[in-house]
XYZ file of C-alpha atoms in Angstrom:
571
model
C -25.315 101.921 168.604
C -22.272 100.811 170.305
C -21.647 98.691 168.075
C -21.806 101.245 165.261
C -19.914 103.581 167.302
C -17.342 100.811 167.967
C -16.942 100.211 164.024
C -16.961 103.614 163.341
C -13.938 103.963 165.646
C -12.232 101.146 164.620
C -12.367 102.362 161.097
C -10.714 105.514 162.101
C -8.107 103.948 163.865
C -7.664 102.284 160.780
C -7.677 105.043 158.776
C -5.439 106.492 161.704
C -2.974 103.660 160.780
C -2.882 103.495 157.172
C -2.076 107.008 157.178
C 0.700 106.988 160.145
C 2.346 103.686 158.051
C 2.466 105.952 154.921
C 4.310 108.718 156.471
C 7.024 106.438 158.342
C 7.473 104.945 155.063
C 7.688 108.414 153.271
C 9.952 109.411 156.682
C 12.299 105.786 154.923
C 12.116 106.693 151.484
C 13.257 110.200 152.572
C 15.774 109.308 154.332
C 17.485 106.801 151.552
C 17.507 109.010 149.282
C 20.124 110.772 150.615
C 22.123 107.736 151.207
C 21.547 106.378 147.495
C 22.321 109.753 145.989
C 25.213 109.568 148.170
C 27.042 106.731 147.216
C 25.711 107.420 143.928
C 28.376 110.152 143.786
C 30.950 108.052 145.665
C 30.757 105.937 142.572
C 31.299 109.079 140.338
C 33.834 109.993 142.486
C 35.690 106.979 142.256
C 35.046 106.760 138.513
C 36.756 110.128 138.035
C 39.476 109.199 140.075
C 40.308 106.210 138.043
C 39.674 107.735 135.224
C 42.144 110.534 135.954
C 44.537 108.384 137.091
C 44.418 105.912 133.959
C 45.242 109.805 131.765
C 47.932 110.221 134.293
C 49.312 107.064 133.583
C 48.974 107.584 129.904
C 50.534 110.910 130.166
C 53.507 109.078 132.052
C 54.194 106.629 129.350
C 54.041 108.958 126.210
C 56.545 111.296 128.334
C 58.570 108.504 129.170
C 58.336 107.387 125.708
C 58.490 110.245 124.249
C 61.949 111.185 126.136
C 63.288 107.752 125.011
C 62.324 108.617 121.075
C 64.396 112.144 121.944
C 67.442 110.536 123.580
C 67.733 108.101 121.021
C 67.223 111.179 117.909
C 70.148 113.173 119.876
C 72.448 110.298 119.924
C 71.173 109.634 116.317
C 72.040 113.447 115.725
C 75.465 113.227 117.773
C 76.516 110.046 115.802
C 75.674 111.749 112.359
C 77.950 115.011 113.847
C 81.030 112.839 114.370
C 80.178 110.408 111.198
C 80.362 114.149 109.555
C 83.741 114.745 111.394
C 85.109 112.071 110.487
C 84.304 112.237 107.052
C 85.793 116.173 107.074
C 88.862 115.104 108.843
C 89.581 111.773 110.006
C 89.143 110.355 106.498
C 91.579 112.925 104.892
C 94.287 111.707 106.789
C 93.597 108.459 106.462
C 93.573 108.478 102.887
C 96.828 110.875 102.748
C 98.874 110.976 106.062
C 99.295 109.072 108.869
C 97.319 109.673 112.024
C 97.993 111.488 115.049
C 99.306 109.041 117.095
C 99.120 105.250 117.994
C 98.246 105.954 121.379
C 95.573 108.130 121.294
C 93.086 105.766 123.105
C 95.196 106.216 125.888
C 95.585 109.022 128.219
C 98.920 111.316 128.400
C 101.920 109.522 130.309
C 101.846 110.167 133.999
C 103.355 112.844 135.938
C 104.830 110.237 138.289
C 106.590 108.089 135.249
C 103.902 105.615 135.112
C 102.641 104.074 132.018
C 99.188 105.396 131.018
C 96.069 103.822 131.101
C 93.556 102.392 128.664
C 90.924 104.936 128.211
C 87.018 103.930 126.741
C 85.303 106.058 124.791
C 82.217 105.668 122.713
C 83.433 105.102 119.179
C 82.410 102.908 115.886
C 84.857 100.044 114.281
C 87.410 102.256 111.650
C 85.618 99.819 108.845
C 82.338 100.771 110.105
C 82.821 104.480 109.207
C 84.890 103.593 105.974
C 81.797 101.844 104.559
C 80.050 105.378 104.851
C 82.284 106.129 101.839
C 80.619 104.365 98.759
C 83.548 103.828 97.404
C 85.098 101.657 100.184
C 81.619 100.147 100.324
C 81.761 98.851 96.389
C 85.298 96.736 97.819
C 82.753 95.405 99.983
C 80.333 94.590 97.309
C 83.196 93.235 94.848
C 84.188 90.339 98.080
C 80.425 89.546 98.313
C 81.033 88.792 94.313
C 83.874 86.397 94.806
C 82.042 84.609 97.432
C 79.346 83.902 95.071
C 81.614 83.613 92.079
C 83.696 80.635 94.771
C 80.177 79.318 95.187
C 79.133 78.816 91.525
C 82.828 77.260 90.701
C 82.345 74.866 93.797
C 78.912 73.704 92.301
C 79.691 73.683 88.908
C 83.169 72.026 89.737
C 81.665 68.830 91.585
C 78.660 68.683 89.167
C 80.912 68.265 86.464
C 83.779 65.607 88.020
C 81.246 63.697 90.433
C 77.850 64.661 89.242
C 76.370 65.750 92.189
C 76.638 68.835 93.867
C 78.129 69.813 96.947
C 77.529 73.141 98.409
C 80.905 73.538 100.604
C 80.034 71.770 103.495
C 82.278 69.040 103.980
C 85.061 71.476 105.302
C 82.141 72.684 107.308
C 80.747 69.498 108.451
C 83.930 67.854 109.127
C 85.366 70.984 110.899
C 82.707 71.817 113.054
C 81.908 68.295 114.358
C 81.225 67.655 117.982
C 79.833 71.387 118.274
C 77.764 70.579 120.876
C 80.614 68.698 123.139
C 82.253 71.469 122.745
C 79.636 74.169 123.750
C 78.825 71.679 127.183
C 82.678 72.176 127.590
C 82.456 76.106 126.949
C 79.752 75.749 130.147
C 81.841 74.302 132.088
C 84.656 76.672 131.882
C 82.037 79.691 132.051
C 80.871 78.058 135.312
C 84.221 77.882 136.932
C 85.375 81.056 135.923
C 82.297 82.339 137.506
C 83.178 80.808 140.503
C 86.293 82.888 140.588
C 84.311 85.774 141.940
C 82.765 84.544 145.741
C 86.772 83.047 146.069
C 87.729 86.306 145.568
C 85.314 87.815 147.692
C 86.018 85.564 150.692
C 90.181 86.468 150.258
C 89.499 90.050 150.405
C 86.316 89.977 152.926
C 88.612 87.906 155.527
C 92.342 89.560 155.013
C 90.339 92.278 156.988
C 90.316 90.053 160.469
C 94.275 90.297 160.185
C 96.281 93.053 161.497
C 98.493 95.287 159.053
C 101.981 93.526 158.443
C 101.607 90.577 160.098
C 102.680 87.301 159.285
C 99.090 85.327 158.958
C 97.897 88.333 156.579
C 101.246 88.531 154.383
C 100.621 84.602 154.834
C 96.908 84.913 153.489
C 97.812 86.883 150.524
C 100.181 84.448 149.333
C 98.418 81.084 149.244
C 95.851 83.322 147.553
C 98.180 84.245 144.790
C 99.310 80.067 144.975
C 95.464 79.282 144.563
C 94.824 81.142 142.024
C 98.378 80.599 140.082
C 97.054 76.706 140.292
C 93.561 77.669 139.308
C 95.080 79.355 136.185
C 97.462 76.203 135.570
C 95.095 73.597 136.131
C 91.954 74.994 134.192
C 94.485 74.471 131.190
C 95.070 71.507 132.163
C 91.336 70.284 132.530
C 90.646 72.362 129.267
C 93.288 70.419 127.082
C 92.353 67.289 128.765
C 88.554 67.546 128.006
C 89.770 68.445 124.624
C 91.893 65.154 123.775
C 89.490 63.054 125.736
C 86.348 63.769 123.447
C 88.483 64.530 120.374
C 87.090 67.665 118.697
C 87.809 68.023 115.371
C 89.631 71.461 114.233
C 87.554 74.208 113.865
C 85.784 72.975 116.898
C 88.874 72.772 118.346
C 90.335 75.860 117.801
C 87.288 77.526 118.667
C 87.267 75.961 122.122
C 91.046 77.226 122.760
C 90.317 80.730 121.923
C 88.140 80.808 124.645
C 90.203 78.639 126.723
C 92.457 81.198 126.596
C 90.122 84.598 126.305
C 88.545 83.225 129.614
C 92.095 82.587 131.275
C 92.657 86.574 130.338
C 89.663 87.376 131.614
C 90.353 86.030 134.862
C 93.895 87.742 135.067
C 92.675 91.115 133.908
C 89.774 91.075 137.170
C 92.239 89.624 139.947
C 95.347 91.975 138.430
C 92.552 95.181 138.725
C 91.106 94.698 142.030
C 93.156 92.887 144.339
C 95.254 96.531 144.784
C 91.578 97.594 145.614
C 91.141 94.748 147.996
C 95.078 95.829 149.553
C 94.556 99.345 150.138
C 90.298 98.737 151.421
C 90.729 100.059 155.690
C 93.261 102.059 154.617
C 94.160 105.939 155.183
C 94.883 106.580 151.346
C 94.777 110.608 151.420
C 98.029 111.276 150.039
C 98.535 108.466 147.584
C 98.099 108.051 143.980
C 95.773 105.130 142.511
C 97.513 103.318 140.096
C 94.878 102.659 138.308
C 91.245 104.306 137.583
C 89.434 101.556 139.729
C 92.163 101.644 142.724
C 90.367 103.578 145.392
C 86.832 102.541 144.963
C 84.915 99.889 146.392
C 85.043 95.833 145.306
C 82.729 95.667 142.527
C 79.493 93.579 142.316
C 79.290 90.220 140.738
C 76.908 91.717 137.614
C 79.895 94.187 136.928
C 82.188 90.898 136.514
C 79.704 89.250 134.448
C 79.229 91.834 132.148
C 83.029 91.588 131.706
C 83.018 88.532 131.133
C 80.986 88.629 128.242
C 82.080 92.362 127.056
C 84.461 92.246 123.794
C 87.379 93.850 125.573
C 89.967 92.444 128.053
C 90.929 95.193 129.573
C 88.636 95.568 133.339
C 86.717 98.473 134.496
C 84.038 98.631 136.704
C 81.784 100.820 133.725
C 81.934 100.892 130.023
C 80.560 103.084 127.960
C 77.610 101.977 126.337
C 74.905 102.735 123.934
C 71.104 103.654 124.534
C 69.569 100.548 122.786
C 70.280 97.305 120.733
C 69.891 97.814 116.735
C 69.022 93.792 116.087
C 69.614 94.790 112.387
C 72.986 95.428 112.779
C 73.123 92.310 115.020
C 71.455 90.524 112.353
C 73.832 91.633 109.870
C 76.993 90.665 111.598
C 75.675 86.945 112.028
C 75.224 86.725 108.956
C 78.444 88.424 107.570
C 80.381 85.828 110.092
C 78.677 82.674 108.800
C 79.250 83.888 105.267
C 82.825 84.479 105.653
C 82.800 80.654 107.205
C 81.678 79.273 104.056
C 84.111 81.843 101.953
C 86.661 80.180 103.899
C 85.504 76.384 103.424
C 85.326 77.265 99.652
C 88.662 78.283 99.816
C 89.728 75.025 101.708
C 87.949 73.005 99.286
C 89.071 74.911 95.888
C 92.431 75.666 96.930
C 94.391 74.825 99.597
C 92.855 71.015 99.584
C 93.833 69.802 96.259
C 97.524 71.656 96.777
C 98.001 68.832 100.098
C 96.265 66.310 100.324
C 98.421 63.645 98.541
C 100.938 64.520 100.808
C 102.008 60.908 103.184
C 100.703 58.915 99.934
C 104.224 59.016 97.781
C 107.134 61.710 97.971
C 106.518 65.287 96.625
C 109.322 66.529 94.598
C 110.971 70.043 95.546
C 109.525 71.356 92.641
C 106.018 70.467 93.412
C 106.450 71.818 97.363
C 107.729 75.010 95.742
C 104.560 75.171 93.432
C 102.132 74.089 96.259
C 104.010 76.844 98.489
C 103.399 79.763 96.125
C 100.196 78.705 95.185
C 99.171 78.967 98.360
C 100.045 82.612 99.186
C 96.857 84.023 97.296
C 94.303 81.269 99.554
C 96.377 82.438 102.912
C 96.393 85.690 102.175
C 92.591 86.285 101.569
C 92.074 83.461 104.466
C 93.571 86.040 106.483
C 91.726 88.747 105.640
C 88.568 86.651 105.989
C 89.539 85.591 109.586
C 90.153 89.540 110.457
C 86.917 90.247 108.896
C 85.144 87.657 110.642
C 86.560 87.834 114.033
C 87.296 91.822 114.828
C 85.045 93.433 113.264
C 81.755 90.833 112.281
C 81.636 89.250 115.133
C 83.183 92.121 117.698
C 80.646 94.501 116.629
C 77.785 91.396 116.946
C 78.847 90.978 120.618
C 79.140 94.906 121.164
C 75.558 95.764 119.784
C 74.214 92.998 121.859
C 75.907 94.217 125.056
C 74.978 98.106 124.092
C 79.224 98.109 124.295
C 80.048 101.668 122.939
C 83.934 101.616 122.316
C 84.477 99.653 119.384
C 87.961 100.572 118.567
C 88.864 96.617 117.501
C 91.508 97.480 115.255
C 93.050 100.271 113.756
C 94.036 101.385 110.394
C 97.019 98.270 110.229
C 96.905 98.082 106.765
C 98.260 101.286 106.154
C 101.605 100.600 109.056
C 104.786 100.765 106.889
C 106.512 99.319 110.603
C 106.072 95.865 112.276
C 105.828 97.383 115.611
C 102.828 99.726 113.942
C 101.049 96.953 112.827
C 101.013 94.683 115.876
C 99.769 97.593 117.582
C 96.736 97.883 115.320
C 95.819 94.683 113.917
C 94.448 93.284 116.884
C 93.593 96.166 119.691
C 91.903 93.959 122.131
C 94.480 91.702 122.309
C 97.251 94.190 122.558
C 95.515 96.127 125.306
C 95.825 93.164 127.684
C 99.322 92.561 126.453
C 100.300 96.424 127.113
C 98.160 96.578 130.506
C 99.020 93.589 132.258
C 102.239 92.214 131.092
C 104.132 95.284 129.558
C 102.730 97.588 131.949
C 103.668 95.225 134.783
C 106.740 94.073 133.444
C 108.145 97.962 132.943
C 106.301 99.467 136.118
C 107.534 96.208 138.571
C 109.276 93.603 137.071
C 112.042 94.902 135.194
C 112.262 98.318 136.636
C 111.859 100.491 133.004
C 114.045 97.994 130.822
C 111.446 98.266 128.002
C 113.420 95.840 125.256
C 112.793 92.675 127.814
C 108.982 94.012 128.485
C 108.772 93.604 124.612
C 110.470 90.112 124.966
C 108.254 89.015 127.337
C 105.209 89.941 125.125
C 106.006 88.603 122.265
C 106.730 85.451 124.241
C 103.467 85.090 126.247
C 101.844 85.628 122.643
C 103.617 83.036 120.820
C 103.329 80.517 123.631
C 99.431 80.989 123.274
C 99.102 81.366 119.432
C 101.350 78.153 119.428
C 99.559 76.086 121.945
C 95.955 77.107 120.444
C 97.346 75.161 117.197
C 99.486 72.502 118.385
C 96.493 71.181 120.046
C 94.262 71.667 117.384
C 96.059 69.623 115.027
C 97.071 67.239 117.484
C 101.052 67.962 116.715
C 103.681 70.437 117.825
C 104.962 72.136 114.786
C 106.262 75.694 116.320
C 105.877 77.626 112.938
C 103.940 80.254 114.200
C 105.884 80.634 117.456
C 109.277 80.943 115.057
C 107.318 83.695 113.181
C 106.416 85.620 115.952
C 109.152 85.009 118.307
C 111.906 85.819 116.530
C 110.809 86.487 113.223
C 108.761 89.122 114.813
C 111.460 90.794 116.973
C 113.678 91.122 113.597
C 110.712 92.656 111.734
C 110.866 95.087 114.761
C 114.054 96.330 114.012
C 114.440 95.947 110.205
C 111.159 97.799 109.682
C 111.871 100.744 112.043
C 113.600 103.085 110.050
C 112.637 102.543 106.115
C 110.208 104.935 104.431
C 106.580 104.775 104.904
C 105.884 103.330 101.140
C 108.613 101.208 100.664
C 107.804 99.559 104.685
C 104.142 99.653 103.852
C 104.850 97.090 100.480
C 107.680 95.311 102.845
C 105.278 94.596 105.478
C 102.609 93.118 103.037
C 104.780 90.923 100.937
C 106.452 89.498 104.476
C 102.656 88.962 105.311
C 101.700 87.736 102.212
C 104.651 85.113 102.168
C 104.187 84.583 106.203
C 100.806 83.459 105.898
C 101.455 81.131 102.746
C 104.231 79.382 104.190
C 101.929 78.879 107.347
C 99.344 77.379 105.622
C 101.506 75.518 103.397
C 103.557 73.545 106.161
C 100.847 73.583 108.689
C 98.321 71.464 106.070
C 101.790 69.600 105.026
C 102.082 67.705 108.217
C 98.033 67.526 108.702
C 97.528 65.884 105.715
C 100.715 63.653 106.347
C 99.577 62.437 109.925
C 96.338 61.474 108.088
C 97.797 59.330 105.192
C 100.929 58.398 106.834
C 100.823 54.670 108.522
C 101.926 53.769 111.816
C 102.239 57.190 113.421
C 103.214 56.511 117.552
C 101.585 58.161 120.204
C 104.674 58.878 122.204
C 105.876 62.046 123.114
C 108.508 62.469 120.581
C 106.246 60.931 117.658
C 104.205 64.163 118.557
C 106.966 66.508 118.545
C 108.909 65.583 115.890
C 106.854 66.305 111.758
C 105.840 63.604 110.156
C 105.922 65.048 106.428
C 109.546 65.499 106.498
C 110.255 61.708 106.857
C 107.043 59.617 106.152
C 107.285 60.000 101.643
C 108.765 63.732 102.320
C 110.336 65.646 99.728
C 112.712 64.537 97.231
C 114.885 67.086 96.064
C 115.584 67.119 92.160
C 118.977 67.977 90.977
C 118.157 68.845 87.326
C 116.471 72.230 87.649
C 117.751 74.581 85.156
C 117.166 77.671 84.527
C 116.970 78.884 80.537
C 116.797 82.180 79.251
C 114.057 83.115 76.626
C 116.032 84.568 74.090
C 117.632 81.131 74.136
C 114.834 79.438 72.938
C 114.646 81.125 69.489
């Protein structure tokens, strides 16, 4: 019975058990649930929080982008507006009248007698807006003809004498040799001229430690303008050394000058604009006048002068005005418009100029025969020229300004149309003349000779003609100062006989002097090339270099039985 009892009781406690485990685990399971349903809608929580952040992003970017699209359609809209303008007005007087004015880039002259300044503005290359005019555009179309028509004569010409073909590239070849020397050169002058900037940096940063007016500042300041007067003298130096050294052929050659001497401006226009800034930084400035737009304001970053460096202008400022984004069409375009007007010009070389020259040093030309090779090269240096002006302000300006989102583009003016000589050298090349006006006329009028503005215009013309001439004495390897005679005083004279004629009559005047100018350049210029190439024993000495070789080594022989015969003579 007990033991009944005892089994009966143990059951129940069993039972007792079973039934207390249950409910602690249904006690569990209740209280999970919770928990699970819990971070269940953590998770949902956390979903919709991404997820509403991912459409916030998206939002974001199709504002952002779709403010970009409308910036770029109102500056789309804006440039059709003044393309309009222009077309309404600008366009009339350029196809009747003359412009306003020559200097309306530039602000108003100062109250205080000063020169004015270069002003920037955001504005398209003058050929840029002709070729909106179709019928400007078709003279565009007719060149692009006689570049092919120059190609198919150059083909047909060798397949015919030699019976192979040659596509133009031996101008091209033997031209551009050495490229690559002459790009590590181009580094190397990049590099230094980038060094430039901390030396700068470290003359203004310390000419702070010296009290105003004392000897160790005025000191300071002067073995910095000795430093950098030596810089300027010996990175020509090392420039024209480099250049003899690996001997670069000519268009390599000339290539490397140009930005010899573009980088040697560049340097000159950032000293000459901020070392007033660096003179007048500590000091009480209230009541004076900047003297320029950039005076007053801090020294600017190094990104600002590398940006100059590579910005097609020479003129500094601390900001340019620039465009919203880079078309690479129009990039695309302009490469290839330069490297077609490189083989124009090689065809022209090859069909042209060439056969006019090269026999020169073999046997002595007769007068007649220089006269005939001199006017028949007036046509070839005439559309040379035009080709180089093509090429070099506008292609390849406009290249470097889409690239650099560089919004004034005001490379040249209408020069074609200048009935003056003055006129034109203002507007062939505005880039140029900007630096000449800003930093040597400007300085030469406002400090150096006190408002004498005939020996400002001296000086200019000299600093150019010193350049132009030492850009091609040492690409040919000789010193024959035509171009400096043309500018220097040829120039000046052009100046003054061109000042007061009518606008027609000057306007023919100053083409036929530039038709004949640039024909006799190319004609005595590819004289003495060709005769330092066939000549023998040429020196090396100093006056061997100086003195032209094609007017001695089987020069000209003059013949004494021209005569001249009228036609009705003949009958």
């Amino acid at each position: 019975m007990r033991d009944a009892g005892s089994g009966s009781e143990s059951s129940g406690s069993g039972s007792n058990d079973g039934s207390s485990g249950s409910t602690v685990q249904n006690a569990i399971n209740n209280r999970g649930r919770p928990q699970r349903e819990y971070r269940e809608e953590m998770v949902k929580d956390m979903a919709v929080e991404q997820m509403k952040q991912k459409m916030h992003d998206i939002v974001n970017r199709l504002g952002k982008e779709v403010e970009r699209k409308m910036d770029i359609a109102v500056d789309d809209l804006f440039t059709e507006v003044k393309q309009f303008n222009l077309k309404n007005y600008e366009l009339k007087q350029l196809f009747n009248e003359k412009s306003t004015s020559h200097e309306g880039h530039r602000k108003s002259a100062k109250t205080d007698g000063k020169l004015p300044d270069k002003v920037f503005m955001p504005r398209n290359s003058l050929l840029t807006d002709l070729f909106e005019v179709k019928h400007i555009k078709t003279i565009y179309h007719i060149f692009i003809v006689i570049l092919i028509i120059l190609f198919l004569n150059t083909v047909v010409h060798d397949f015919v004498d030699t019976g192979s073909i040659n596509l133009g590239f031996r101008p091209i070849i033997a031209g551009f040799g050495k490229f690559h020397i002459a790009l590590m050169l181009w580094c190397c002058m990049q590099t230094s001229t980038f060094l430039l900037y901390p030396c700068f940096r470290m003359w203004a940063l310390f000419r702070k430690n010296f009290t105003a007016g004392s000897p160790m500042k005025k000191l300071w300041d002067w073995s910095a303008v000795v430093l950098f007067v030596s810089y300027q003298c010996g990175f020509i130096a090392a420039a024209i050394k480099a250049l003899l050294w690996f001997d670069l052929p000519p268009a390599s050659s000339v290539a490397y000058l140009m930005e010899m001497t573009r980088f040697l401006m560049k340097a000159h226009a950032f000293i000459r604009s901020n070392a007033p800034r660096a003179l007048v930084s500590g000091k009480k400035h209230a009541d004076s006048k900047p003297t320029s737009p950039d005076t007053y304001q801090g020294l600017p970053s190094f990104s600002k002068y590398a940006y100059f460096l590579f910005a097609p202008t020479l003129v500094y400022r601390d900001e340019y005005p620039r465009t919203k984004q880079i078309r690479w069409r129009v990039v695309a375009r302009h490469a290839l418009e330069v490297i077609g007007v490189v083989f124009y010009i090689s065809f022209i070389l090859e069909r042209f100029l060439a056969p006019l020259f090269e026999k020169f040093g073999h046997a002595k030309i007769s007068s007649g025969s220089f006269v005939l090779s001199l006017f028949g090269s007036i046509m070839p240096g005439s559309l040379s020229f035009l080709c180089a002006f093509y090429s070099l302000l506008h292609a390849w300006m406009n290249g470097a300004a889409e690239l650099l989102r560089f919004a004034d583009r005001m490379f040249y003016r209408d020069w074609w149309n200048e009935s003056t000589f003055a006129g034109y050298i203002r507007s062939w090349n505005v880039v140029v003349h900007d630096w000449l006006y800003t930093y040597v006329y400007k300085d030469c009028v406002e400090h150096v000779f006190r408002n004498c503005r005939p020996l400002a215009t001296v000086t200019v013309f000299t600093v150019s003609s010193v350049f132009h001439e030492l850009i091609l004495a040492f690409t040919f390897r000789f010193f024959y100062p035509v171009m400096f005679v043309q500018f220097e005083f040829m120039g000046l004279m052009l100046m003054f006989v061109t000042k007061r004629l009518g606008k027609n009559v000057g306007n023919v005047l100053l083409w036929l002097v530039l038709s004949i100018g640039n024909g006799l350049h190319l004609s005595l210029y590819n004289m003495e090339y060709y005769a330092r190439r066939n000549c023998p024993d040429i020196g090396d000495s100093i006056v061997d270099y100086m003195v032209p070789v094609s007017w001695s080594c089987n020069g000209i022989s003059h013949n004494p039985n021209w005569t001249i015969t009228a036609p009705w003579s003949l009958s």
